[in-house]
CSV table of C-alpha atoms in Angstrom, one decimal:
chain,number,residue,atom,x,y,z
A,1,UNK,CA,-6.9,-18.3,18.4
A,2,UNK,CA,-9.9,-21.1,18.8
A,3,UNK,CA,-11.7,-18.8,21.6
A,4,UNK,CA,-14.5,-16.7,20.6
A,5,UNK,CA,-13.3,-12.6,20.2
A,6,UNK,CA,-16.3,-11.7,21.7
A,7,UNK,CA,-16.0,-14.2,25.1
A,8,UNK,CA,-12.3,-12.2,25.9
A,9,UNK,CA,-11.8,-9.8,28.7
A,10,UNK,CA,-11.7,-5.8,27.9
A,11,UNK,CA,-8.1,-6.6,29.3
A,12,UNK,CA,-7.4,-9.6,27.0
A,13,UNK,CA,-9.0,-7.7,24.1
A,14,UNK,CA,-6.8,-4.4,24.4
A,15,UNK,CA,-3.5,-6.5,24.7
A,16,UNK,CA,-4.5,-8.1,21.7
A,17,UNK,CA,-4.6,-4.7,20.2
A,18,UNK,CA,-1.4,-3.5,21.8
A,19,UNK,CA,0.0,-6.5,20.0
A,20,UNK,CA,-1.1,-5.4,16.8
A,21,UNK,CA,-4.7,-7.0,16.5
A,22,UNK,CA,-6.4,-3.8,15.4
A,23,UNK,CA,-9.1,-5.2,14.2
A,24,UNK,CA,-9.9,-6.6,18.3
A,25,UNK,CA,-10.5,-2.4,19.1
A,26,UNK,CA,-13.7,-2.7,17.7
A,27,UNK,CA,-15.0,-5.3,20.0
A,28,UNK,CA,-13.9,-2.3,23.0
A,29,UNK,CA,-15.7,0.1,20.5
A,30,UNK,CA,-19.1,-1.6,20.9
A,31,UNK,CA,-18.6,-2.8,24.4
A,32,UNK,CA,-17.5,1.1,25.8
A,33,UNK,CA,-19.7,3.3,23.0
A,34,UNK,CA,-22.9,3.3,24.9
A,35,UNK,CA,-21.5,3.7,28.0
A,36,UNK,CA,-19.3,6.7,26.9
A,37,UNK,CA,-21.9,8.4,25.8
A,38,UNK,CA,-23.8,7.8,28.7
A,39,UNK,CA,-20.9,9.2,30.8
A,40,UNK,CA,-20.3,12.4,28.2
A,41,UNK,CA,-24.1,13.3,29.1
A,42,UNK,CA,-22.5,14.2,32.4
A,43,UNK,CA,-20.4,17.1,30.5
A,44,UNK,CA,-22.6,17.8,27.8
A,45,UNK,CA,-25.8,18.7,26.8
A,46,UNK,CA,-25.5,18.3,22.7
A,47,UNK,CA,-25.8,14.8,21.1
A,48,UNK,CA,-23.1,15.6,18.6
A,49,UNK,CA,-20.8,17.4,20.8
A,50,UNK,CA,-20.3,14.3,22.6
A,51,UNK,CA,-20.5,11.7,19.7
A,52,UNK,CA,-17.7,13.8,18.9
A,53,UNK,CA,-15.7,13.5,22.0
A,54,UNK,CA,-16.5,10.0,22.6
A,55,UNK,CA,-14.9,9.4,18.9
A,56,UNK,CA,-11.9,11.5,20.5
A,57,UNK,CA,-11.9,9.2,23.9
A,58,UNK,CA,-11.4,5.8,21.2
A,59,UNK,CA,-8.4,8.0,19.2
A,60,UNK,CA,-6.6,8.4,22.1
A,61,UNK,CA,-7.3,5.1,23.5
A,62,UNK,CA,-6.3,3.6,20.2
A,63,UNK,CA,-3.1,5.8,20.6
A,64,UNK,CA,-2.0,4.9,24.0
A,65,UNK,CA,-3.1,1.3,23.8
A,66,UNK,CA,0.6,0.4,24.6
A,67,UNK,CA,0.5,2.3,27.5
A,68,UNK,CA,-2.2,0.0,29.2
A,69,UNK,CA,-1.0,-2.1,32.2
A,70,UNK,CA,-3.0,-5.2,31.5
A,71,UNK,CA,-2.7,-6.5,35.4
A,72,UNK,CA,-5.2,-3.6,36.0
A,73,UNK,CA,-8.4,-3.4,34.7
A,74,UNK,CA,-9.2,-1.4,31.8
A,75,UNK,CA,-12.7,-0.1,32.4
A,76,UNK,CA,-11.0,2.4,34.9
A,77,UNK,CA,-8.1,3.3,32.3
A,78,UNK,CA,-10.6,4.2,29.3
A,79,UNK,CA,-12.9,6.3,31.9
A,80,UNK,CA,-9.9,8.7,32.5
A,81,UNK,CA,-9.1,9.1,29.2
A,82,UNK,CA,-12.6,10.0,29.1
A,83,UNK,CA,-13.1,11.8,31.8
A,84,UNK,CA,-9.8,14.3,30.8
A,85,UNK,CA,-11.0,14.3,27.4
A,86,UNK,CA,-14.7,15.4,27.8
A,87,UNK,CA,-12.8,18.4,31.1
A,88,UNK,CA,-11.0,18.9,27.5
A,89,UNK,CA,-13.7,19.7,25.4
A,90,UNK,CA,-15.7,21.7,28.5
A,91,UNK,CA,-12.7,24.1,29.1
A,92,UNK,CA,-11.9,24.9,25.0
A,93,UNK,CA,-15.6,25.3,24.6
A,94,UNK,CA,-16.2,27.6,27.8
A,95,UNK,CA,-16.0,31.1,28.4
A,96,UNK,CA,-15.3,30.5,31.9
A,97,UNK,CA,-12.7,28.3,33.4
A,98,UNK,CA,-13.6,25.9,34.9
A,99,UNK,CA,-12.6,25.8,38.6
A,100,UNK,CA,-11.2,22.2,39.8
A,101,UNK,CA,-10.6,23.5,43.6
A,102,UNK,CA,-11.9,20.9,45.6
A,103,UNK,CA,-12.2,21.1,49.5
A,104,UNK,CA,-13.0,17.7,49.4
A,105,UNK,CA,-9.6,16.8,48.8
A,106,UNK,CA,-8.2,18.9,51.6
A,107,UNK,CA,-10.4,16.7,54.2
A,108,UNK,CA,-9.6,13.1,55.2
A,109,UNK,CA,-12.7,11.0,55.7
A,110,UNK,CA,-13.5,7.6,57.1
A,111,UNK,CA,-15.4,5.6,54.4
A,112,UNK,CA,-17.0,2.4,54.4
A,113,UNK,CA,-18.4,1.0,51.5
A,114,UNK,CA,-21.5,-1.0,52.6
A,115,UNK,CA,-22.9,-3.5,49.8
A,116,UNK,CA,-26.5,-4.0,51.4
A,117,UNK,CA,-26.5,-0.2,51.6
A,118,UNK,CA,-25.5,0.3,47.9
A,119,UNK,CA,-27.6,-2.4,46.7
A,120,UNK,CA,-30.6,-0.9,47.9
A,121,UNK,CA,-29.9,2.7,47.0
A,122,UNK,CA,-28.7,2.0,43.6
A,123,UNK,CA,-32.0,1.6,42.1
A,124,UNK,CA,-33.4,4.3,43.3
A,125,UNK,CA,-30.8,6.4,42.3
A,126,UNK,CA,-30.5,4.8,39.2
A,127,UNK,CA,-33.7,5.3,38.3
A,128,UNK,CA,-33.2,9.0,39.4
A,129,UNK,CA,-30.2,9.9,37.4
A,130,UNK,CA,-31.7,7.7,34.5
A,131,UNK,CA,-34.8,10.1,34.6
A,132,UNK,CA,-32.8,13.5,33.5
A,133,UNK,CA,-31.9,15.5,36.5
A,134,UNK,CA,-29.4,16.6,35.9
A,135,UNK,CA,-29.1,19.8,37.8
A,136,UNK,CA,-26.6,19.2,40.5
A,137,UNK,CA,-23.1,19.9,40.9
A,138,UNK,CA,-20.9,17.9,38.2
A,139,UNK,CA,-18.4,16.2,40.7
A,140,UNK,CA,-21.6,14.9,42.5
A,141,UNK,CA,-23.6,13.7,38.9
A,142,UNK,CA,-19.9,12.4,37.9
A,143,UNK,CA,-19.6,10.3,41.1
A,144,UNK,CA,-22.9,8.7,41.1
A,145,UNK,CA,-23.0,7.7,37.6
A,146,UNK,CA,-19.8,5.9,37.9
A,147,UNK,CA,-20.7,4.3,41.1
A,148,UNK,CA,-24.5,3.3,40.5
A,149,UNK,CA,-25.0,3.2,36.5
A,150,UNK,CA,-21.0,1.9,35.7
A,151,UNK,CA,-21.0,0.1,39.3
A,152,UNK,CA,-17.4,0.6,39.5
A,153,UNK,CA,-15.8,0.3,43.0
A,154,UNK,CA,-14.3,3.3,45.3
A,155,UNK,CA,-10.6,2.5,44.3
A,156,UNK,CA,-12.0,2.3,40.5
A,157,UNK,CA,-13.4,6.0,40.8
A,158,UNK,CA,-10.6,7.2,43.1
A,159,UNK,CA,-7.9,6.1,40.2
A,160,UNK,CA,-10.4,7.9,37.4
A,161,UNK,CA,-10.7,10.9,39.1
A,162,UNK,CA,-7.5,11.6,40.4
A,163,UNK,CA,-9.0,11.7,44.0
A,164,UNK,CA,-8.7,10.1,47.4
A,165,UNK,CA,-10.6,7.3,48.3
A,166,UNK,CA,-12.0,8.8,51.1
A,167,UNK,CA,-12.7,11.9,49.0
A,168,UNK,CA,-15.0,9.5,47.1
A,169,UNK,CA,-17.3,8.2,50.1
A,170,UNK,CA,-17.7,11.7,50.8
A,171,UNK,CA,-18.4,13.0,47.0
A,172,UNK,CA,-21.2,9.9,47.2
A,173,UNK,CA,-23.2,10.8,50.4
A,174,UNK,CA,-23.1,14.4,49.6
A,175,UNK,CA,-24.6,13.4,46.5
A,176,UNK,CA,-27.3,11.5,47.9
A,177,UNK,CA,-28.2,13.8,50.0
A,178,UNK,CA,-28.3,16.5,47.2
A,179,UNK,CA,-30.7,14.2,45.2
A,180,UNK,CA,-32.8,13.7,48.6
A,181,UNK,CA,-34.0,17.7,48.3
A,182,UNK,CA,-34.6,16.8,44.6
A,183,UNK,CA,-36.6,14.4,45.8
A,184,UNK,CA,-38.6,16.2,48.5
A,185,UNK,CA,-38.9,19.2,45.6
A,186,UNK,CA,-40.5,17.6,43.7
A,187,UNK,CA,-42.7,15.6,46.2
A,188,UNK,CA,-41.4,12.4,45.1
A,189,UNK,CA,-41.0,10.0,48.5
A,190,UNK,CA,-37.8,8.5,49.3
């Protein structure tokens, strides 16, 4: 191949892979580490907790390369892998269970995804979840940090999470409006 490794699509690169490239999975390593990590900070507080789990997230990705449909984009693929593996490490590592009953997903909601809206409010929330506060409800940190920091789309989340689409709109403005009392707690103007 004359084209630069590096210049290929995630989707190009892990059908490379599944073809028996291993060497290509290293060029997903770099590209998803960071942002793995980033995501595991939604789970877990300890640095080597989830350097360990994101190591575990490339494993099974490595595993189930095969399994990939490369038609569909792969950002969305690795995140649930992620996302199950890190509800994984929570639940073995947890006194308590976890409980995963949602009303959200009882409730079917008109959503609209606005681009001038999100543009505007993604910086400030950005900048928001970026800062460390951390302390709201998971399914709401999970939600923004895929949507403002990974900028992936309604459907994108909705496929990750196992979760209507509508059930995503809704997860997102609650969550604003969560970080809006943050915001007026800590007399910080929106």
């Amino acid at each position: 191949m004359n084209e630069n490794p590096k210049s290929l699509s995630d989707e190009e690169l892990a059908k490379l892979v599944a073809d028996g490239d291993s060497d290509k999975f290293g060029l997903l390593m770099e590209r998803y580490q960071a942002k793995l990590f980033r995501y595991g900070k939604k789970f877990l507080v300890d640095n080597d907790n989830i350097e360990d789990v994101v190591q575990d997230v490339f494993i099974k990705t490595y595993k189930n390369i095969k399994s990939f449909d490369t038609a569909q984009k792969f950002s969305p693929w690795i995140y649930r892998i992620a996302h199950n593996t890190y509800i994984n490490a929570i639940k073995k590592n947890s006194l308590n269970p976890l409980n995963y009953f949602d009303f959200d997903t009882l409730l079917s909601y008109t959503v609209v995804e606005d681009p001038i809206i999100k543009e505007r409010e993604q910086k400030e929330i950005k900048q928001f979840v970026d800062k460390g506060l951390y302390n709201i409800e998971a399914k709401y940190r999970e939600i923004l940090v895929l949507y403002y920091i990974e900028e992936l789309s309604y459907k994108e989340i909705a496929d990750i999470l196992h979760i209507p689409i509508s059930t995503v709109g809704v997860r997102i403005m609650r969550a604003k409006n969560v970080l809006r009392e943050k915001y007026k707690e800590l007399n910080i103007e929106i």
